[in-house]
Amino acid sequence: LSKHGITRAAGTAVRTEEARQQQLRDIDAYKELVDLITERQYTLEVLGLVTKLLKQNPEYYTIWNHRRRVLNALFSSDTADGSSKHGVNDLLQNDLQLTFALLRQYPKCYWIWNHRNWLLETAESQRGADMGHQLWSGELLLVNKMLGADSRNFHAWSYRRFVTAQIERLTPHTEGQASRSMTDSEFEYTSSMVKSNLSNFSAWHHRSKIIPRLLNERDADAEARRALLEFELALICEAINTDPFDQSIWFYHQYLMTTLSPNCPSQDRIVLDLSNGDRQQYYENEMRYIREILEDEEDCKWIYEGLLFLAGAYLEVDSGTKVFTTADMRSWLKHLKRLDPLRKGRWDELGQRLDL
């Protein structure tokens, strides 16, 4: 299995002499195909050769660039003679089908995602905003399928943010109304994704990007902002309690704590009217909760790192505390070095920063 539990092809077996000779023939045929593509004109025949090559090697980004040059030449020849855009549409649809098939085999290949993006932008420029909105909306369904197959595919999550931005941009053109945001629906989507799989760093990251925009679009007042923060803290603490060894959960917890800092830019804060006393209370509550989990999970390095992060944040707003002591901090750092010796330099630097 691969990193995300997705089946990976079996390793290379011991080759026979016949298999080695076949591989050499395949290499020669591959080189010949590359030469044919780079030597010929921008024609449908060359486009077919490019397709054959990319099916063998979709990581060949130079050939993707060449494919776009061929397509642009074919688009121009199709429209220059006064004919309809039916040929352009066929070429675009064929390439959309090609990239979809390739993504099913190679879901994390940058160049396939990039080419698909180019196809949709080109289709919009060729066919207008109405068709563009229809295509981008269909693209979101594709992304849903890709994330259904691998919910942590960060390529798909990144592409999803781009696709939703295009749908929002084009919505007024198709519905004759003010721009309609997808922030609420995307926020709910992240909720469903993290509930089905807590170890989904990309979903947590997507959620962190949405929250500031969500609050601004709702014109949330102080009470609503605090309510959202409390909800997120309850959500992530439940996740920590479920699996304290999951790195992605702690990253999101750290994000929430970072928004409390007086050094956090105002546009990134969840609550805008925090006093230092408020901050201390939040830090103390989180520290108490995490220390309770520590009683049962003494070999979880993320707990010690989280406690030290909270201690450092607390000391930013108060020079002393009864919730923890310097001895506690030294003990946490000692355990951290024991559990994660490969990052000793990082922990030494952390100790220096905290004057330990």
Short mmCIF file of C-alpha atoms in Angstrom, two decimals:
data_model
loop_
_atom_site.label_atom_id
_atom_site.label_comp_id
_atom_site.label_asym_id
_atom_site.label_seq_id
_atom_site.Cartn_x
_atom_site.Cartn_y
_atom_site.Cartn_z
CA LEU A 1 0.00 0.00 0.00
CA SER A 2 1.06 3.59 -0.62
CA LYS A 3 1.13 6.39 1.98
CA HIS A 4 -2.64 6.91 1.95
CA GLY A 5 -3.58 3.25 1.76
CA ILE A 6 -4.00 3.37 -2.03
CA THR A 7 -2.83 0.22 -3.79
CA ARG A 8 0.54 0.57 -5.44
CA ALA A 9 1.89 -1.60 -8.22
CA ALA A 10 3.98 -4.55 -7.12
CA GLY A 11 7.74 -4.17 -7.09
CA THR A 12 9.85 -5.12 -10.07
CA ALA A 13 10.44 -8.87 -10.22
CA VAL A 14 13.69 -10.45 -11.34
CA ARG A 15 13.83 -10.00 -15.12
CA THR A 16 14.51 -12.73 -17.59
CA GLU A 17 16.76 -12.07 -20.57
CA GLU A 18 13.70 -12.05 -22.81
CA ALA A 19 12.04 -9.43 -20.60
CA ARG A 20 15.21 -7.31 -20.68
CA GLN A 21 15.34 -7.42 -24.46
CA GLN A 22 11.66 -6.46 -24.63
CA GLN A 23 12.31 -3.52 -22.36
CA LEU A 24 15.12 -2.35 -24.62
CA ARG A 25 12.79 -2.56 -27.62
CA ASP A 26 10.18 -0.58 -25.69
CA ILE A 27 12.76 2.10 -24.91
CA ASP A 28 13.76 2.37 -28.56
CA ALA A 29 10.10 2.64 -29.59
CA TYR A 30 9.58 5.33 -26.96
CA LYS A 31 12.53 7.38 -28.22
CA GLU A 32 11.31 7.01 -31.79
CA LEU A 33 7.88 8.23 -30.76
CA VAL A 34 9.40 11.32 -29.10
CA ASP A 35 11.39 12.06 -32.26
CA LEU A 36 8.29 11.73 -34.44
CA ILE A 37 6.36 14.17 -32.27
CA THR A 38 9.03 16.85 -32.22
CA GLU A 39 9.76 16.62 -35.95
CA ARG A 40 6.25 16.76 -37.44
CA GLN A 41 3.72 19.53 -38.05
CA TYR A 42 0.89 20.50 -35.69
CA THR A 43 -1.67 18.07 -37.05
CA LEU A 44 -4.27 15.62 -35.79
CA GLU A 45 -1.82 12.82 -36.54
CA VAL A 46 0.77 14.40 -34.25
CA LEU A 47 -1.90 14.91 -31.60
CA GLY A 48 -2.58 11.18 -31.72
CA LEU A 49 1.12 10.44 -31.28
CA VAL A 50 1.26 12.81 -28.31
CA THR A 51 -1.70 10.98 -26.76
CA LYS A 52 0.12 7.66 -27.18
CA LEU A 53 3.25 9.04 -25.54
CA LEU A 54 1.43 10.64 -22.59
CA LYS A 55 -0.40 7.40 -21.86
CA GLN A 56 3.03 5.84 -21.42
CA ASN A 57 4.52 8.73 -19.46
CA PRO A 58 2.12 11.41 -18.13
CA GLU A 59 4.98 13.01 -16.14
CA TYR A 60 6.58 14.26 -19.38
CA TYR A 61 5.60 17.91 -18.85
CA THR A 62 7.42 19.14 -21.96
CA ILE A 63 5.12 16.98 -24.08
CA TRP A 64 2.08 18.46 -22.32
CA ASN A 65 3.35 21.88 -23.38
CA HIS A 66 3.79 20.57 -26.91
CA ARG A 67 0.24 19.19 -26.84
CA ARG A 68 -1.12 22.64 -26.04
CA ARG A 69 0.77 24.11 -28.98
CA VAL A 70 -0.71 21.47 -31.27
CA LEU A 71 -4.21 22.09 -29.93
CA ASN A 72 -3.91 25.86 -30.31
CA ALA A 73 -2.82 25.39 -33.92
CA LEU A 74 -5.79 23.08 -34.57
CA PHE A 75 -8.17 25.55 -32.88
CA SER A 76 -6.90 28.34 -35.12
CA SER A 77 -7.20 26.31 -38.31
CA ASP A 78 -10.73 25.26 -37.38
CA THR A 79 -11.99 28.83 -36.87
CA ALA A 80 -9.92 30.64 -39.51
CA ASP A 81 -11.84 29.13 -42.41
CA GLY A 82 -15.18 30.36 -41.06
CA SER A 83 -16.40 26.96 -39.96
CA SER A 84 -18.30 26.36 -36.72
CA LYS A 85 -16.58 25.64 -33.46
CA HIS A 86 -17.80 22.08 -33.47
CA GLY A 87 -14.28 20.85 -34.16
CA VAL A 88 -12.87 22.90 -31.30
CA ASN A 89 -15.51 21.50 -28.97
CA ASP A 90 -14.70 17.94 -30.02
CA LEU A 91 -11.00 18.50 -29.41
CA LEU A 92 -11.67 19.95 -25.95
CA GLN A 93 -14.05 17.16 -24.99
CA ASN A 94 -11.61 14.50 -26.19
CA ASP A 95 -8.85 16.00 -24.08
CA LEU A 96 -11.10 16.24 -21.04
CA GLN A 97 -11.87 12.53 -21.44
CA LEU A 98 -8.18 11.76 -21.87
CA THR A 99 -7.14 13.62 -18.72
CA PHE A 100 -9.97 12.04 -16.73
CA ALA A 101 -8.77 8.56 -17.73
CA LEU A 102 -5.18 9.46 -16.86
CA LEU A 103 -6.15 10.93 -13.49
CA ARG A 104 -7.76 7.66 -12.53
CA GLN A 105 -4.37 6.00 -13.02
CA TYR A 106 -2.16 8.89 -11.90
CA PRO A 107 -4.22 11.01 -9.47
CA LYS A 108 -1.19 12.89 -8.15
CA CYS A 109 0.44 13.94 -11.41
CA TYR A 110 0.70 17.73 -11.48
CA TRP A 111 0.83 17.98 -15.25
CA ILE A 112 -2.51 16.25 -15.80
CA TRP A 113 -4.25 18.61 -13.36
CA ASN A 114 -2.53 21.61 -15.00
CA HIS A 115 -3.60 20.53 -18.48
CA ARG A 116 -7.18 20.01 -17.37
CA ASN A 117 -7.20 23.49 -15.90
CA TRP A 118 -5.92 24.89 -19.22
CA LEU A 119 -8.62 22.99 -21.13
CA LEU A 120 -11.44 24.47 -19.05
CA GLU A 121 -10.06 28.00 -19.25
CA THR A 122 -9.72 27.58 -23.00
CA ALA A 123 -13.25 26.18 -23.29
CA GLU A 124 -14.60 29.18 -21.39
CA SER A 125 -12.79 31.63 -23.65
CA GLN A 126 -14.00 29.75 -26.74
CA ARG A 127 -17.59 29.06 -25.70
CA GLY A 128 -18.44 31.85 -23.26
CA ALA A 129 -19.32 32.26 -19.59
CA ASP A 130 -22.45 30.10 -19.62
CA MET A 131 -20.57 27.09 -20.95
CA GLY A 132 -17.69 27.90 -18.61
CA HIS A 133 -19.97 27.80 -15.57
CA GLN A 134 -21.41 24.48 -16.71
CA LEU A 135 -17.96 22.97 -17.21
CA TRP A 136 -16.52 24.22 -13.92
CA SER A 137 -19.58 22.94 -12.04
CA GLY A 138 -19.07 19.55 -13.63
CA GLU A 139 -15.43 19.73 -12.65
CA LEU A 140 -16.40 19.99 -9.00
CA LEU A 141 -18.20 16.66 -9.34
CA LEU A 142 -14.99 15.16 -10.72
CA VAL A 143 -13.02 16.48 -7.74
CA ASN A 144 -15.61 14.94 -5.41
CA LYS A 145 -15.02 11.58 -7.09
CA MET A 146 -11.26 11.94 -6.81
CA LEU A 147 -11.48 12.80 -3.12
CA GLY A 148 -13.90 9.93 -2.65
CA ALA A 149 -11.17 7.60 -3.92
CA ASP A 150 -8.42 9.26 -1.88
CA SER A 151 -9.69 11.85 0.60
CA ARG A 152 -6.16 13.09 1.34
CA ASN A 153 -5.04 13.80 -2.22
CA PHE A 154 -3.67 17.30 -1.74
CA HIS A 155 -3.54 17.86 -5.51
CA ALA A 156 -7.31 17.43 -5.64
CA TRP A 157 -7.84 19.67 -2.60
CA SER A 158 -5.72 22.43 -4.12
CA TYR A 159 -7.53 22.07 -7.44
CA ARG A 160 -10.87 22.15 -5.60
CA ARG A 161 -10.10 25.63 -4.22
CA PHE A 162 -9.37 26.82 -7.74
CA VAL A 163 -12.52 25.24 -9.19
CA THR A 164 -14.84 26.72 -6.54
CA ALA A 165 -13.30 30.15 -7.20
CA GLN A 166 -14.15 29.81 -10.90
CA ILE A 167 -17.74 28.75 -10.14
CA GLU A 168 -18.17 31.73 -7.82
CA ARG A 169 -16.69 34.05 -10.43
CA LEU A 170 -19.09 32.87 -13.12
CA THR A 171 -22.26 32.49 -11.04
CA PRO A 172 -23.55 36.06 -11.66
CA HIS A 173 -23.22 35.52 -15.43
CA THR A 174 -25.54 32.54 -15.33
CA GLU A 175 -28.01 33.50 -12.62
CA GLY A 176 -28.24 37.26 -12.99
CA GLN A 177 -27.59 37.96 -9.33
CA ALA A 178 -24.83 39.04 -7.00
CA SER A 179 -21.90 36.68 -6.65
CA ARG A 180 -22.89 33.64 -4.62
CA SER A 181 -20.22 32.31 -2.34
CA MET A 182 -19.59 28.62 -1.83
CA THR A 183 -17.92 29.18 1.53
CA ASP A 184 -20.74 27.69 3.62
CA SER A 185 -21.04 24.57 1.48
CA GLU A 186 -17.26 24.10 1.45
CA PHE A 187 -17.14 24.45 5.24
CA GLU A 188 -19.78 21.74 5.57
CA TYR A 189 -17.86 19.59 3.09
CA THR A 190 -14.74 19.74 5.29
CA SER A 191 -16.89 18.79 8.28
CA SER A 192 -18.07 15.63 6.58
CA MET A 193 -14.56 14.79 5.39
CA VAL A 194 -12.85 15.11 8.78
CA LYS A 195 -15.63 13.20 10.50
CA SER A 196 -15.19 10.31 8.08
CA ASN A 197 -11.38 10.43 8.40
CA LEU A 198 -9.73 12.40 11.21
CA SER A 199 -6.30 11.86 9.67
CA ASN A 200 -7.01 14.16 6.74
CA PHE A 201 -4.50 16.98 6.88
CA SER A 202 -5.72 18.46 3.60
CA ALA A 203 -9.30 18.70 4.85
CA TRP A 204 -8.20 20.38 8.10
CA HIS A 205 -6.02 22.77 6.09
CA HIS A 206 -8.91 23.55 3.73
CA ARG A 207 -11.06 24.28 6.77
CA SER A 208 -8.49 26.70 8.19
CA LYS A 209 -8.48 28.61 4.90
CA ILE A 210 -12.27 28.85 4.87
CA ILE A 211 -12.90 30.03 8.44
CA PRO A 212 -11.73 33.68 8.11
CA ARG A 213 -13.75 34.09 4.93
CA LEU A 214 -16.77 32.41 6.50
CA LEU A 215 -16.77 34.84 9.41
CA ASN A 216 -16.38 37.86 7.14
CA GLU A 217 -19.16 36.80 4.78
CA ARG A 218 -21.50 36.14 7.69
CA ASP A 219 -20.56 39.52 9.15
CA ALA A 220 -20.17 37.61 12.41
CA ASP A 221 -20.38 39.62 15.62
CA ALA A 222 -18.24 39.00 18.71
CA GLU A 223 -20.65 36.40 20.11
CA ALA A 224 -20.80 34.43 16.86
CA ARG A 225 -17.01 34.48 16.54
CA ARG A 226 -16.53 33.12 20.04
CA ALA A 227 -19.17 30.47 19.40
CA LEU A 228 -17.31 29.28 16.29
CA LEU A 229 -14.01 29.15 18.16
CA GLU A 230 -15.63 27.10 20.95
CA PHE A 231 -17.14 24.76 18.36
CA GLU A 232 -13.80 24.23 16.62
CA LEU A 233 -11.99 23.64 19.90
CA ALA A 234 -14.58 21.07 20.95
CA LEU A 235 -14.27 19.37 17.55
CA ILE A 236 -10.50 19.15 17.60
CA CYS A 237 -10.31 18.12 21.26
CA GLU A 238 -12.69 15.27 20.53
CA ALA A 239 -10.42 14.29 17.65
CA ILE A 240 -7.33 14.43 19.90
CA ASN A 241 -9.06 12.24 22.45
CA THR A 242 -9.94 9.76 19.69
CA ASP A 243 -6.40 9.49 18.29
CA PRO A 244 -3.71 11.59 20.01
CA PHE A 245 -1.03 10.06 17.77
CA ASP A 246 -2.44 11.69 14.62
CA GLN A 247 -0.18 14.50 13.41
CA SER A 248 -2.79 16.30 11.28
CA ILE A 249 -5.07 16.83 14.28
CA TRP A 250 -2.33 18.53 16.28
CA PHE A 251 -1.51 20.81 13.36
CA TYR A 252 -5.10 22.03 13.28
CA HIS A 253 -5.10 22.48 17.05
CA GLN A 254 -1.95 24.56 16.72
CA TYR A 255 -3.64 26.63 14.01
CA LEU A 256 -6.54 27.42 16.37
CA MET A 257 -4.14 28.39 19.15
CA THR A 258 -2.18 30.58 16.75
CA THR A 259 -5.31 32.63 16.00
CA LEU A 260 -5.42 33.55 19.72
CA SER A 261 -1.97 35.12 19.67
CA PRO A 262 -1.76 38.93 19.89
CA ASN A 263 0.73 38.67 17.00
CA CYS A 264 -1.83 37.01 14.71
CA PRO A 265 -2.90 39.37 11.87
CA SER A 266 -6.42 40.66 12.42
CA GLN A 267 -7.71 39.18 9.14
CA ASP A 268 -6.72 35.70 10.34
CA ARG A 269 -8.18 35.90 13.84
CA ILE A 270 -11.35 34.05 14.73
CA VAL A 271 -12.13 36.22 17.78
CA LEU A 272 -11.24 39.89 17.45
CA ASP A 273 -11.77 41.24 20.98
CA LEU A 274 -9.57 38.96 23.09
CA SER A 275 -7.87 40.35 26.17
CA ASN A 276 -4.72 38.76 27.55
CA GLY A 277 -6.89 37.35 30.32
CA ASP A 278 -9.09 35.69 27.69
CA ARG A 279 -6.04 34.23 26.00
CA GLN A 280 -4.70 32.85 29.27
CA GLN A 281 -8.04 31.18 29.97
CA TYR A 282 -8.08 29.48 26.58
CA TYR A 283 -4.47 28.31 26.95
CA GLU A 284 -5.12 27.01 30.48
CA ASN A 285 -8.24 25.09 29.41
CA GLU A 286 -6.41 23.43 26.52
CA MET A 287 -3.42 22.59 28.67
CA ARG A 288 -5.57 20.96 31.35
CA TYR A 289 -7.37 18.87 28.76
CA ILE A 290 -4.15 17.74 27.07
CA ARG A 291 -2.52 16.85 30.38
CA GLU A 292 -5.48 14.62 31.17
CA ILE A 293 -4.85 12.73 27.92
CA LEU A 294 -1.14 12.51 28.81
CA GLU A 295 -2.01 10.34 31.82
CA ASP A 296 -2.98 7.52 29.44
CA GLU A 297 -0.63 8.28 26.54
CA GLU A 298 2.81 8.92 28.00
CA ASP A 299 4.60 7.83 24.81
CA CYS A 300 2.84 10.26 22.46
CA LYS A 301 5.32 12.90 21.35
CA TRP A 302 2.59 15.15 19.94
CA ILE A 303 1.21 15.71 23.43
CA TYR A 304 4.55 17.01 24.74
CA GLU A 305 5.05 19.19 21.68
CA GLY A 306 1.51 20.57 22.07
CA LEU A 307 2.09 21.33 25.75
CA LEU A 308 5.33 23.16 25.01
CA PHE A 309 3.64 25.16 22.26
CA LEU A 310 0.88 26.18 24.68
CA ALA A 311 3.44 27.05 27.35
CA GLY A 312 5.31 29.31 24.93
CA ALA A 313 2.06 30.96 23.84
CA TYR A 314 1.05 31.50 27.46
CA LEU A 315 4.37 33.12 28.30
CA GLU A 316 3.78 35.62 25.48
CA VAL A 317 0.88 37.12 27.45
CA ASP A 318 1.94 36.38 31.06
CA SER A 319 5.35 36.19 32.69
CA GLY A 320 4.32 33.53 35.19
CA THR A 321 1.66 30.90 35.77
CA LYS A 322 0.47 28.37 38.31
CA VAL A 323 -0.85 26.04 35.63
CA PHE A 324 2.62 24.74 34.78
CA THR A 325 6.16 25.23 36.02
CA THR A 326 9.59 25.47 34.45
CA ALA A 327 10.19 21.97 35.78
CA ASP A 328 7.13 20.78 33.85
CA MET A 329 8.44 22.33 30.66
CA ARG A 330 11.85 20.74 31.11
CA SER A 331 10.23 17.38 31.71
CA TRP A 332 8.11 17.72 28.54
CA LEU A 333 11.18 18.66 26.53
CA LYS A 334 13.10 15.69 27.94
CA HIS A 335 10.34 13.29 26.90
CA LEU A 336 10.17 14.94 23.48
CA LYS A 337 13.87 14.36 22.91
CA ARG A 338 13.50 10.76 24.05
CA LEU A 339 10.55 10.03 21.77
CA ASP A 340 11.88 11.93 18.74
CA PRO A 341 15.71 11.77 18.86
CA LEU A 342 16.11 12.38 15.12
CA ARG A 343 14.98 16.00 15.64
CA LYS A 344 17.28 16.66 18.58
CA GLY A 345 18.56 19.88 17.02
CA ARG A 346 15.04 21.20 16.68
CA TRP A 347 14.22 20.40 20.30
CA ASP A 348 17.47 21.96 21.50
CA GLU A 349 16.52 25.14 19.66
CA LEU A 350 13.04 25.01 21.19
CA GLY A 351 14.58 24.69 24.65
CA GLN A 352 16.79 27.72 24.02
CA ARG A 353 13.82 29.74 22.82
CA LEU A 354 11.88 28.86 25.99
CA ASP A 355 14.95 29.48 28.20
CA LEU A 356 15.06 25.87 29.32
#
